Coordinates of C-alpha atoms and ligand atoms in Angstrom, one line a residue:
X1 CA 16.2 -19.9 14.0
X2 CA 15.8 -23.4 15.3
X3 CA 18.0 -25.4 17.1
X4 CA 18.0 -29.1 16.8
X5 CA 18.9 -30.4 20.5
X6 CA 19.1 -34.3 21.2
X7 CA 15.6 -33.9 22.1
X8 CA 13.8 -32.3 19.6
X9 CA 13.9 -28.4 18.3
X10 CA 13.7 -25.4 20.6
X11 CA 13.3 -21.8 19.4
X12 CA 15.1 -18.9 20.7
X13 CA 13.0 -15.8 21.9
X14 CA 14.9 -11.9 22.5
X15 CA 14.0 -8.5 23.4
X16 CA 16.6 -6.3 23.6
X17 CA 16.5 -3.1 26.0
X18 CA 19.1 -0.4 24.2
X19 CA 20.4 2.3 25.8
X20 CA 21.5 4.9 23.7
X21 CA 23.1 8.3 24.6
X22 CA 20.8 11.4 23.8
X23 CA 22.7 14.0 21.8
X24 CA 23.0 17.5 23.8
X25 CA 24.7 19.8 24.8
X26 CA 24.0 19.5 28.7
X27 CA 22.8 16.9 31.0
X28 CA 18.7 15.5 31.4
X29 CA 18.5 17.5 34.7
X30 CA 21.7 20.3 35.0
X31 CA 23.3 22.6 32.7
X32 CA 26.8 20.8 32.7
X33 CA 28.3 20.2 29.3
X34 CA 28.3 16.3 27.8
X35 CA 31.1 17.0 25.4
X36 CA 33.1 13.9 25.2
X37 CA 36.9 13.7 26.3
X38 CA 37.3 16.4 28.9
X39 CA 39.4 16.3 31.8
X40 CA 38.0 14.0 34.5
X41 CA 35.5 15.7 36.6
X42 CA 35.7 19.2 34.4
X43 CA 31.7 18.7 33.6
X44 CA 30.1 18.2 36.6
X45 CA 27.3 20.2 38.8
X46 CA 26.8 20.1 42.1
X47 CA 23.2 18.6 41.1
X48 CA 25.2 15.9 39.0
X49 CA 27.7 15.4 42.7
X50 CA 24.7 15.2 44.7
X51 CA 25.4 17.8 47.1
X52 CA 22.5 18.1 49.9
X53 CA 19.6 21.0 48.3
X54 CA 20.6 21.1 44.6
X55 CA 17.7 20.7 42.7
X56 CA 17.4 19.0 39.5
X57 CA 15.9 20.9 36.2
X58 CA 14.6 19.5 33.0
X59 CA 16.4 20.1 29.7
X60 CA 13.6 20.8 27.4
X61 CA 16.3 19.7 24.8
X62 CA 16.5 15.9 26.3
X63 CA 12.7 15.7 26.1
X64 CA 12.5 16.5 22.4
X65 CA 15.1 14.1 21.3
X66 CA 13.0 11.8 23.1
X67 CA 9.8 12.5 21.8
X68 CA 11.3 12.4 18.0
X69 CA 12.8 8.9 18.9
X70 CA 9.4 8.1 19.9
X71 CA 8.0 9.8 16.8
X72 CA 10.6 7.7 14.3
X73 CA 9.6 4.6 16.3
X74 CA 5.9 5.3 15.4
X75 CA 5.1 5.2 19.1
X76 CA 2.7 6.8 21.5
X77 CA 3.7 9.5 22.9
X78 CA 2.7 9.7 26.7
X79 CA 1.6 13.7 27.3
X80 CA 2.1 12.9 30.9
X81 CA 5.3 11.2 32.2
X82 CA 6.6 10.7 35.4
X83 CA 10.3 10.5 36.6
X84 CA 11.0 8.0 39.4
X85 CA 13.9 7.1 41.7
X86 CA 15.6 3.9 41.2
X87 CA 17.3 3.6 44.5
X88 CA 20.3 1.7 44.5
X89 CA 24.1 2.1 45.7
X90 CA 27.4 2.5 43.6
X91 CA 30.1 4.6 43.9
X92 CA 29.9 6.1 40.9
X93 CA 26.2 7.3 41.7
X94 CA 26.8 9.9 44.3
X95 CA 22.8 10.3 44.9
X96 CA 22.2 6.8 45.9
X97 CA 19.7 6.5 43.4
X98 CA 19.3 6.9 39.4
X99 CA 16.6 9.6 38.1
X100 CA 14.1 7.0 35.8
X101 CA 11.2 6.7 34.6
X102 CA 9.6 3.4 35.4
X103 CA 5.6 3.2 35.6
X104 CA 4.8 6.2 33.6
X105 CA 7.9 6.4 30.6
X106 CA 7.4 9.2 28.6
X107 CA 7.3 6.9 25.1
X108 CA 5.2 4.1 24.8
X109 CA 4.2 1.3 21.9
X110 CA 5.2 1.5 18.7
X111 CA 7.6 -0.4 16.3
X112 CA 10.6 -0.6 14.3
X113 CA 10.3 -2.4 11.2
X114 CA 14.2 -4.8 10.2
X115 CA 15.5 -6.2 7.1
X116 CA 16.7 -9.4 6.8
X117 CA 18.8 -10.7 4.5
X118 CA 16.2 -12.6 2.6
X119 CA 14.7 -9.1 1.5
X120 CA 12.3 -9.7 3.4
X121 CA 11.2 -7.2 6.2
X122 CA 9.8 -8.0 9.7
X123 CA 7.7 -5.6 12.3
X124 CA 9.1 -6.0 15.9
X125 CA 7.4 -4.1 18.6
X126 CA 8.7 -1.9 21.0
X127 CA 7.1 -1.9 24.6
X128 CA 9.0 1.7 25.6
X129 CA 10.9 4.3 25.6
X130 CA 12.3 6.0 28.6
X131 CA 14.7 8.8 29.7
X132 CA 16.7 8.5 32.3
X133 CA 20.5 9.5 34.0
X134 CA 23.4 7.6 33.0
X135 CA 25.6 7.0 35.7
X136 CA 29.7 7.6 36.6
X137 CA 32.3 6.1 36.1
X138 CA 34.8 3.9 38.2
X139 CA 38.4 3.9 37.2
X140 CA 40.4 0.8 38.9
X141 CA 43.6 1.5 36.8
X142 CA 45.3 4.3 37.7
X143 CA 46.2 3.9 41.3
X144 CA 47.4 -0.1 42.8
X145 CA 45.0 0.4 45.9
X146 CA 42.9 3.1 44.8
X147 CA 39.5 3.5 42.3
X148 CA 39.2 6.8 41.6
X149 CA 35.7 8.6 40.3
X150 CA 34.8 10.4 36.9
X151 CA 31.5 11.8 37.1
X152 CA 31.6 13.7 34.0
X153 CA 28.8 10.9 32.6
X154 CA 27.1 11.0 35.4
X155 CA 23.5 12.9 34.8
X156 CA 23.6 12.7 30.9
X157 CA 20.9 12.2 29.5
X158 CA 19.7 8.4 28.4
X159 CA 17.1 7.1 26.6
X160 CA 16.3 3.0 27.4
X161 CA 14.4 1.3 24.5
X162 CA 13.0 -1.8 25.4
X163 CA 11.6 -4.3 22.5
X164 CA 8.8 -6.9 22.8
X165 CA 10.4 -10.1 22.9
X166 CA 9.5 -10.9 19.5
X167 CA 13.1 -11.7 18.0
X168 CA 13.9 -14.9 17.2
X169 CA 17.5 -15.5 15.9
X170 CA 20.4 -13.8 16.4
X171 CA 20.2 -12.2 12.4
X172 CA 17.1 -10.6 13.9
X173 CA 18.8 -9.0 16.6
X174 CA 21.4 -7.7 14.4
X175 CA 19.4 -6.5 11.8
X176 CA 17.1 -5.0 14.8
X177 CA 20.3 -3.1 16.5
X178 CA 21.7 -1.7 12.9
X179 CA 18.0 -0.6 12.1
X180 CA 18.5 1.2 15.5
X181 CA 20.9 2.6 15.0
X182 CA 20.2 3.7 11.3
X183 CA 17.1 5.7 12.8
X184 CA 18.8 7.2 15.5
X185 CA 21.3 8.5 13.5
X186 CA 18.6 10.2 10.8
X187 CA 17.1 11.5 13.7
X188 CA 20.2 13.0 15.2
X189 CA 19.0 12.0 18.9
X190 CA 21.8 9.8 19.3
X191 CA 25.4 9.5 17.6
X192 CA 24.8 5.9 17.3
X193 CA 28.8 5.2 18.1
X194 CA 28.7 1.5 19.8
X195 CA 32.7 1.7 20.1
X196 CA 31.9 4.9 22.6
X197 CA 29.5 3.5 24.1
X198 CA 26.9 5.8 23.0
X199 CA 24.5 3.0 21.6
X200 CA 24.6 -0.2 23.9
X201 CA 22.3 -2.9 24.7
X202 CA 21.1 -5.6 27.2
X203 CA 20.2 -9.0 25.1
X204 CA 16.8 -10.9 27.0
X205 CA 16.8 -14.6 25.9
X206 CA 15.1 -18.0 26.6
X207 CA 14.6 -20.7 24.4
X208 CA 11.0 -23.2 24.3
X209 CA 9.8 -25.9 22.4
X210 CA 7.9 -24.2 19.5
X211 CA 4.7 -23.3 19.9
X212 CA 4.7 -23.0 23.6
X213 CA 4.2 -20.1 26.3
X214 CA 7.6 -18.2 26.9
X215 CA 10.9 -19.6 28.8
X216 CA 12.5 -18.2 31.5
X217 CA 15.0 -15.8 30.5
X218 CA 18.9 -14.5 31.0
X219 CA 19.7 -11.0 30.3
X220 CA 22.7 -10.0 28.9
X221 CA 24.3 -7.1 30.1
X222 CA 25.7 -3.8 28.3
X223 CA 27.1 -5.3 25.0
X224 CA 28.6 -2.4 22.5
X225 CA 28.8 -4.4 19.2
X226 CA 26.6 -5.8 16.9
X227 CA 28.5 -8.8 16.1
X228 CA 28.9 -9.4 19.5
X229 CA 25.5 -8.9 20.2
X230 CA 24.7 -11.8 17.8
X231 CA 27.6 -14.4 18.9
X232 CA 26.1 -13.8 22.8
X233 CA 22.7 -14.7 22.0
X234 CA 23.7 -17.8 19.8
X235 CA 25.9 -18.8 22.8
X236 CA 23.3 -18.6 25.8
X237 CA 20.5 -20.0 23.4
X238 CA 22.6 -23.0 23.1
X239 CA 23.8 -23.4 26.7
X240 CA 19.7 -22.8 27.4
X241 CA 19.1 -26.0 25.3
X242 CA 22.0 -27.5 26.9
X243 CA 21.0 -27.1 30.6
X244 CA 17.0 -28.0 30.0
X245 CA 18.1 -31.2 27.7
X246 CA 20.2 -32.5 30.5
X247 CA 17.2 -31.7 33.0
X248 CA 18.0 -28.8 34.5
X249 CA 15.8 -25.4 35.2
X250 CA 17.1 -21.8 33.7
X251 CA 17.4 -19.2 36.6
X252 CA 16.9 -16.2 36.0
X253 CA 19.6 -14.0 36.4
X254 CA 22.2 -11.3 34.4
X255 CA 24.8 -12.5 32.5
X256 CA 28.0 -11.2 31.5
X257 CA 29.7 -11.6 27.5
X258 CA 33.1 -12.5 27.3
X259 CA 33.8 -11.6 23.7
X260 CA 37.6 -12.8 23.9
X261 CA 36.5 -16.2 24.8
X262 CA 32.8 -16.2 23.3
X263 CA 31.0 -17.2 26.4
X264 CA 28.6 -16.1 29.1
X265 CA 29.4 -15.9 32.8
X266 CA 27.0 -15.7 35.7
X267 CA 27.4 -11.9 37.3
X268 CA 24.4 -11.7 39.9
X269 CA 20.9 -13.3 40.3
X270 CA 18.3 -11.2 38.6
X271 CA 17.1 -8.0 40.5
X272 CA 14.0 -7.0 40.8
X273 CA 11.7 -3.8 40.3
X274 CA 10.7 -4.1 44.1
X275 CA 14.3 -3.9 44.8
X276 CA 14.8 -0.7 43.8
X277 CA 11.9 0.6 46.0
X278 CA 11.0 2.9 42.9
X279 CA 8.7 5.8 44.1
X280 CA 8.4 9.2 41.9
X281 CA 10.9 12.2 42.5
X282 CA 9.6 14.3 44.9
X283 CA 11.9 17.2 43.5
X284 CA 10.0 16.8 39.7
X285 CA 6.7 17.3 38.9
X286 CA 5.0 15.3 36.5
X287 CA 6.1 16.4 33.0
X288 CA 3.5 17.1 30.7
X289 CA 3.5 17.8 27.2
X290 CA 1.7 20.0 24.6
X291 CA 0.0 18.6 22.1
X292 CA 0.7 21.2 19.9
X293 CA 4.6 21.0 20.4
X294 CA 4.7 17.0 19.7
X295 CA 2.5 17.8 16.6
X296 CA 5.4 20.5 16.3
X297 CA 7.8 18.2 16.7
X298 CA 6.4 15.5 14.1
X299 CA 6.5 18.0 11.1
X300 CA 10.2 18.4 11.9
X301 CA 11.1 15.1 11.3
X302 CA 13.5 14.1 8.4
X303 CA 13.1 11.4 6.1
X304 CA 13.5 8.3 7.8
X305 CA 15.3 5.3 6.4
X306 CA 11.8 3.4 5.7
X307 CA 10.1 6.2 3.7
X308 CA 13.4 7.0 1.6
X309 CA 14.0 3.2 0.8
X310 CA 10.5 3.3 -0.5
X311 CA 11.4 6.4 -2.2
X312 CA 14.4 5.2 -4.0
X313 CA 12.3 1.8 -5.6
X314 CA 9.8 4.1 -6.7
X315 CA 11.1 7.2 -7.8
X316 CA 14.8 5.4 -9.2
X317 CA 13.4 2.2 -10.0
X318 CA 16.2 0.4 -7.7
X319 CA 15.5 -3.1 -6.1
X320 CA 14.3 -3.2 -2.5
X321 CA 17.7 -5.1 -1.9
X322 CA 19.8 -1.7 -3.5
X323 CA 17.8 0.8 -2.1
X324 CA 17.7 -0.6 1.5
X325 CA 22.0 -0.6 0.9
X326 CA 21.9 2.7 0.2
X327 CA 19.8 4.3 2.9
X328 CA 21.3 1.8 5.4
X329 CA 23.2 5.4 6.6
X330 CA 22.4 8.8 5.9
X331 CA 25.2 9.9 4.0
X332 CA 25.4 7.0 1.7
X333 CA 22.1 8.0 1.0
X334 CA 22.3 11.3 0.4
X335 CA 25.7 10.6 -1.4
X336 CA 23.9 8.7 -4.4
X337 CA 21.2 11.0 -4.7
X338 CA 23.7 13.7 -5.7
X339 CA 25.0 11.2 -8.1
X340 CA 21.8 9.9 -9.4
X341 CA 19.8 13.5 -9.8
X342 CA 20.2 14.1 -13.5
X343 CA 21.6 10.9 -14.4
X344 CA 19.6 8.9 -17.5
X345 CA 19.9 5.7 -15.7
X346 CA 19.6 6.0 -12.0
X347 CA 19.8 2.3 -11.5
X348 CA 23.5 3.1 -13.2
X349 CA 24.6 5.2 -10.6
X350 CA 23.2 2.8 -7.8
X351 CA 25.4 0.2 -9.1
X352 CA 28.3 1.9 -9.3
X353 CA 28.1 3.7 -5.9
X354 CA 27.2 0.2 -4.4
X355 CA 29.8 -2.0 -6.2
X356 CA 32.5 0.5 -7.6
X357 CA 32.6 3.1 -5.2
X358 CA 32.0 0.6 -1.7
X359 CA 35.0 -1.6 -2.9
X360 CA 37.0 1.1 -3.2
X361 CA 36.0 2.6 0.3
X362 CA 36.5 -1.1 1.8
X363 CA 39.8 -1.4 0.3
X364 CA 41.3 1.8 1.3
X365 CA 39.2 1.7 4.8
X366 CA 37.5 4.6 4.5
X367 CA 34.0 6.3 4.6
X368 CA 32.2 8.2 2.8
X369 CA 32.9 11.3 4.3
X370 CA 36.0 10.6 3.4
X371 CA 35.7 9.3 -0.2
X372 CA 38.4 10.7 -2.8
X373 CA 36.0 10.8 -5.5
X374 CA 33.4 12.8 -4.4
X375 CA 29.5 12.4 -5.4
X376 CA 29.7 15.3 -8.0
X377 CA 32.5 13.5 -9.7
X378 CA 31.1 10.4 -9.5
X379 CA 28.2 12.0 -11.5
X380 CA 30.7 13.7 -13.8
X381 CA 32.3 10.1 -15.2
X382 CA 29.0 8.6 -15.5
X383 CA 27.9 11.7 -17.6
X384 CA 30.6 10.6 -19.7
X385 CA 29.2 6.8 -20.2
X386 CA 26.2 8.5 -20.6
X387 CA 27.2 11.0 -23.6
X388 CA 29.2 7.9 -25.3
X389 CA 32.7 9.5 -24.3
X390 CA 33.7 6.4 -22.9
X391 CA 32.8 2.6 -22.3
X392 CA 31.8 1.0 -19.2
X393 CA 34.5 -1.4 -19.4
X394 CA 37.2 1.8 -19.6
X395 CA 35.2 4.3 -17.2
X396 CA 36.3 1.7 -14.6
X397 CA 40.3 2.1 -15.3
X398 CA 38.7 5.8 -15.3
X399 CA 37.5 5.5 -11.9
X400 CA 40.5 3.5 -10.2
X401 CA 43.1 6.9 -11.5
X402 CA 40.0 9.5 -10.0
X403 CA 40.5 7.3 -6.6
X404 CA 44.1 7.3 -6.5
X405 CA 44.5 10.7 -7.9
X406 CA 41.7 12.4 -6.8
X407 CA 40.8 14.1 -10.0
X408 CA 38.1 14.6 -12.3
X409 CA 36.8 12.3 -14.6
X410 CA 37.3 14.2 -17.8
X411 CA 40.6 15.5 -16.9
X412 CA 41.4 11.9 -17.1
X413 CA 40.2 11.0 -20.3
X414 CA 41.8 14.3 -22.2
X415 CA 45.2 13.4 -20.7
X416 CA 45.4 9.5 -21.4
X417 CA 43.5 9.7 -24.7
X418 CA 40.8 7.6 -23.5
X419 CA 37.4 9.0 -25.6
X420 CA 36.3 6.4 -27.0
X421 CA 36.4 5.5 -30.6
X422 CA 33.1 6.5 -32.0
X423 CA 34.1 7.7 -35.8
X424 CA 33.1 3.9 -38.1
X425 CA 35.7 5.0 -40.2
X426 CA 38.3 3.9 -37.6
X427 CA 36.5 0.9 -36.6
X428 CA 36.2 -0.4 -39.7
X429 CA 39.9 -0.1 -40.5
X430 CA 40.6 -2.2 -37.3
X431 CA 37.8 -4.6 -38.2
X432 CA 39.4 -5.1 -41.6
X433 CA 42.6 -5.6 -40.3
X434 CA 41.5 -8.3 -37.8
X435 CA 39.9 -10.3 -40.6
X436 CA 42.8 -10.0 -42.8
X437 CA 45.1 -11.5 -39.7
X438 CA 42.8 -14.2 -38.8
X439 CA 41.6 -15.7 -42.4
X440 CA 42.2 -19.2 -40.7
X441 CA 38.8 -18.0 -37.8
X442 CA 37.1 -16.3 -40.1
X443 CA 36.6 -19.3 -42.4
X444 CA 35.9 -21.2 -39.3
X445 CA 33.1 -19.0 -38.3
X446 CA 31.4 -18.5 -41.6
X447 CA 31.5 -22.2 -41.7
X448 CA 29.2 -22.3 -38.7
X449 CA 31.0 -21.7 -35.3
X450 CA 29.1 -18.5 -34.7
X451 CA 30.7 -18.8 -31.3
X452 CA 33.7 -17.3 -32.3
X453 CA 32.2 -13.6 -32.6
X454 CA 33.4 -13.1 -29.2
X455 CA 36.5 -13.3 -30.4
X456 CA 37.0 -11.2 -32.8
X457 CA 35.3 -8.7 -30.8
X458 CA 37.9 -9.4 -28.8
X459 CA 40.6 -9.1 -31.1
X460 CA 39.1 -5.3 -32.0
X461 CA 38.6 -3.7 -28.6
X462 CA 42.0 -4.9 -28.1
X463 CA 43.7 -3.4 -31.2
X464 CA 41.8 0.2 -30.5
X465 CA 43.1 0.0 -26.8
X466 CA 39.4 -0.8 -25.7
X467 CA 38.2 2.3 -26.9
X468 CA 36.0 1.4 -29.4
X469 CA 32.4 1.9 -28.9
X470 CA 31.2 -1.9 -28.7
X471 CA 28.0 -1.6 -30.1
X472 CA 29.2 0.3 -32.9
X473 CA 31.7 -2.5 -33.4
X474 CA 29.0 -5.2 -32.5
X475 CA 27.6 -3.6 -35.5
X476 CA 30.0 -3.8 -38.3
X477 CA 31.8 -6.7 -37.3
X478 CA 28.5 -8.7 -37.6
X479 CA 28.0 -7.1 -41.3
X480 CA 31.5 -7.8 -42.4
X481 CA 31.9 -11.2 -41.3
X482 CA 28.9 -11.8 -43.1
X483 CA 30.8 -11.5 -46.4
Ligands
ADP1 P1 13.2 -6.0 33.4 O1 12.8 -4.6 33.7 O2 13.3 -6.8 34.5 O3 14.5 -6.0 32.6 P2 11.1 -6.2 31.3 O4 9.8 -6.8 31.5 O5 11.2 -4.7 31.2 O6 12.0 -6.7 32.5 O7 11.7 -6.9 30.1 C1 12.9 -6.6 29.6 C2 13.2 -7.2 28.3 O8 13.1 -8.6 28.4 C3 12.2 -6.8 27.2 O9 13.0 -6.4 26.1 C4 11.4 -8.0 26.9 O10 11.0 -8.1 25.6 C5 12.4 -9.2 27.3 N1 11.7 -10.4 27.7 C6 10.7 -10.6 28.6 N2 10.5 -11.9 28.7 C7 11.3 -12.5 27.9 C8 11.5 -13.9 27.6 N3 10.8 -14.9 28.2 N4 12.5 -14.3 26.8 C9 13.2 -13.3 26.2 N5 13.0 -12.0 26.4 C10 12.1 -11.6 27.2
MG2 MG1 16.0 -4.7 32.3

């Protein structure tokens, strides 16, 4: 994306560093449980309080989600790693420092490949992938001169993913943070839930005159939704243009989104790695990895969303644009292929999951998981297209009484009498009658105004209550009204 300042045009440059929540059952360094809502301080170690001599352990469990995040991001995977200290004080950090990993992460490049609206798809490259503790957390609104501390976060397990800054619109970033999200979740390393907080991310951008060397940037901290994502970026990148056009200089420092008013707020001057005197755990060794297990690890992999989409053009002849709606999450996915397997015309049941059965979810605010049709009955009505039961046009009154009644397709066509009308006999008789009532249209329409066949085609689904087959009326109207 461009914008056009009073000066000229200036492009907009992002990387995004994600943090995202590594599903476990305990924490990256102590056997306390991660499970979310407990009572305040109910999960927590003495390693996770800090108290003097507790050591820290690594769960073996952390380091494989990593390593298959790494894997789905088509990334190297470091064999050694090395956890450091990042030294630094809150209150919600009783150690005084984080547990990181800073020159040695245990992931390193690779790349996750977004789709853009214009069907198109573009490569963006990721520099890392760390692990590392997540932190406390301070609650200022439960006591008028107290902040009281709940450290059941603090020492679960996080995984940083930091991009190239090779994004260059706010789309981009979007469509980078869904594909994210998307992959994590087919892995089933993170729950991707941004409204928990389980997937957030830190927005890098500068702006520069096309074609020149990179800008100085502002990061923008910890934002947990996409959209928001998107409006913060489009907001800095025009104050950017704002401040250079008027002469000014960008300082580097961290910002803060205010999504009720759509602005960014100064919250500190940028920090930097010296700052955090980083030096390597003395209480973990290096962690090294067998190249067996990651090799282990790879052949456990599911699909991922890249390899299915290209699975679902070729094998179910959908568009690029269908299939990469469909495997955009898992169970969407997996929903149409029940639906689809053993279908005639898979391209059928892509249509109507994506248009029949996603309006209905919208409407009622629901997901999948939750449909009321489910994908075996979904397969069950368009058997019945299929077989010449029923029409198109009526399988769709069909399909709004299986959503609000939750029953099966055929059920629904026994009990309101809705087969269609495949016996000529019957068609004819209504075709014959339709002529008979309309002598005045039909002499216009063998007079020349061949537009009128619509019409009567009209006329006759209407008079069989839309039952009629329509190409078997198609058929013998055409004949008749030939004369
Ligand atoms: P830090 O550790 O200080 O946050 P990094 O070098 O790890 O710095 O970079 C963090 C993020 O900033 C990366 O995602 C990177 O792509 C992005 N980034 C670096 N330089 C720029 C820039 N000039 N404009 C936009 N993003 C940038
Ligand atoms: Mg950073």
């Amino acid at each position: 994306m461009i914008i056009e300042g009073k000066t000229g045009p200036w492009e907009i440059v992002i990387g995004l560093e994600v943090h995202a929540q590594v599903v476990s059952n305990a924490k990256l360094f102590s056997g306390a449980s991660t499970a979310f809502g407990a009572e305040p301080n109910a999960q927590v170690s003495f390693v996770d309080a800090a108290f003097p001599g507790m050591l820290p352990v690594i769960n073996r469990a952390c380091v494989e989600q990593a390593v298959k995040t790494g894997l789905g991001l088509s990334a190297t995977i470091n064999e050694v790693s090395v956890f450091d200290r990042k030294n630094y004080f809150y209150p919600d950090l009783p150690a005084g420092y984080q547990i990181s990993q800073y020159k040695q992460p245990i992931v390193g490049e690779g790349h996750l490949d977004i789709d853009l609206a214009s069907g198109e798809t573009k490569r963006v490259g990721i520099e890392r992938l760390h692990l590392e503790q997540d932190a406390g957390k301070s609650i200022h609104d439960q006591h008028p001169q107290k902040t009281y501390i709940d450290l059941n976060r603090a020492g679960v397990a996080l995984m940083e993913i930091v991009s190239k800054p090779e994004m260059r619109s706010p789309e981009e970033a979007g469509a980078y943070m869904r594909k994210m999200r998307a992959l994590v979740r087919y892995l089933g390393t993170c729950d991707g839930n941004m409204e928990e907080g389980s997937l957030r991310c830190d927005a890098n951008v500068s702006v520069r005159r096309p074609g020149e060397g990179l800008g100085t940037r502002c990061e923008l901290k910890n934002i947990n939704s996409i959209r928001f994502v998107m409006q913060a970026i489009e907001y800095e990148a025009r104050r950017q243009v704002e401040v250079l056009e008027d002469g000014g200089t960008i300082r580097q420092e961290t910002r803060l989104f205010d999504s009720a008013k759509g602005v960014t707020r100064p919250m500190r001057s940028k920090e930097h790695a010296h700052d955090y005197r980083y030096f390597p755990d003395p209480d973990l060794l290096p962690l090294v990895l067998d190249r067996k297990w990651i090799e282990e690890v790879r052949a456990s992999l599911p699909e991922l969303p890249d390899a299915k989409k290209a699975r679902f053009v070729s094998d179910y002849k959908l568009t690029p644009y269908d299939a990469g709606v469909l495997v955009a999450e898992k169970e969407n996915a997996e929903f149409f292929e029940v639906v689809a397997r053993g279908r005639k015309d898979p391209k059928l049941a892509a249509n109507w999951v994506i248009v029949e059965l996603f309006g209905a979810l919208n409407r009622l605010g629901r997901d999948i998981a939750s449909s009321p049709v489910s994908a075996r009955q979904l397969a069950g009505l368009l058997d019945l297209i299929e077989n010449d039961t029923i029409s198109g046009r009526i399988a769709k009154d069909v399909f709004g009484f299986m959503v609000e009644t939750g029953r099966d397709a055929a059920a629904i066509v026994e009990e309101r009498g809705l087969r269609q009308v495949t016996d000529t006999g019957a068609i004819e008789a209504a075709i014959d009658k339709v002529i008979a009532d309309s002598a005045a249209k039909v002499a216009e329409y063998r007079g020349g105004k061949q537009a009128l066949f619509g019409w009567f085609v009209g006329q006759v689904m209407k008079s069989t209550g839309g039952k009629a087959n329509p190409a078997a009326v198609n058929e013998l109207l055409r004949k008749k009204l030939a004369g």
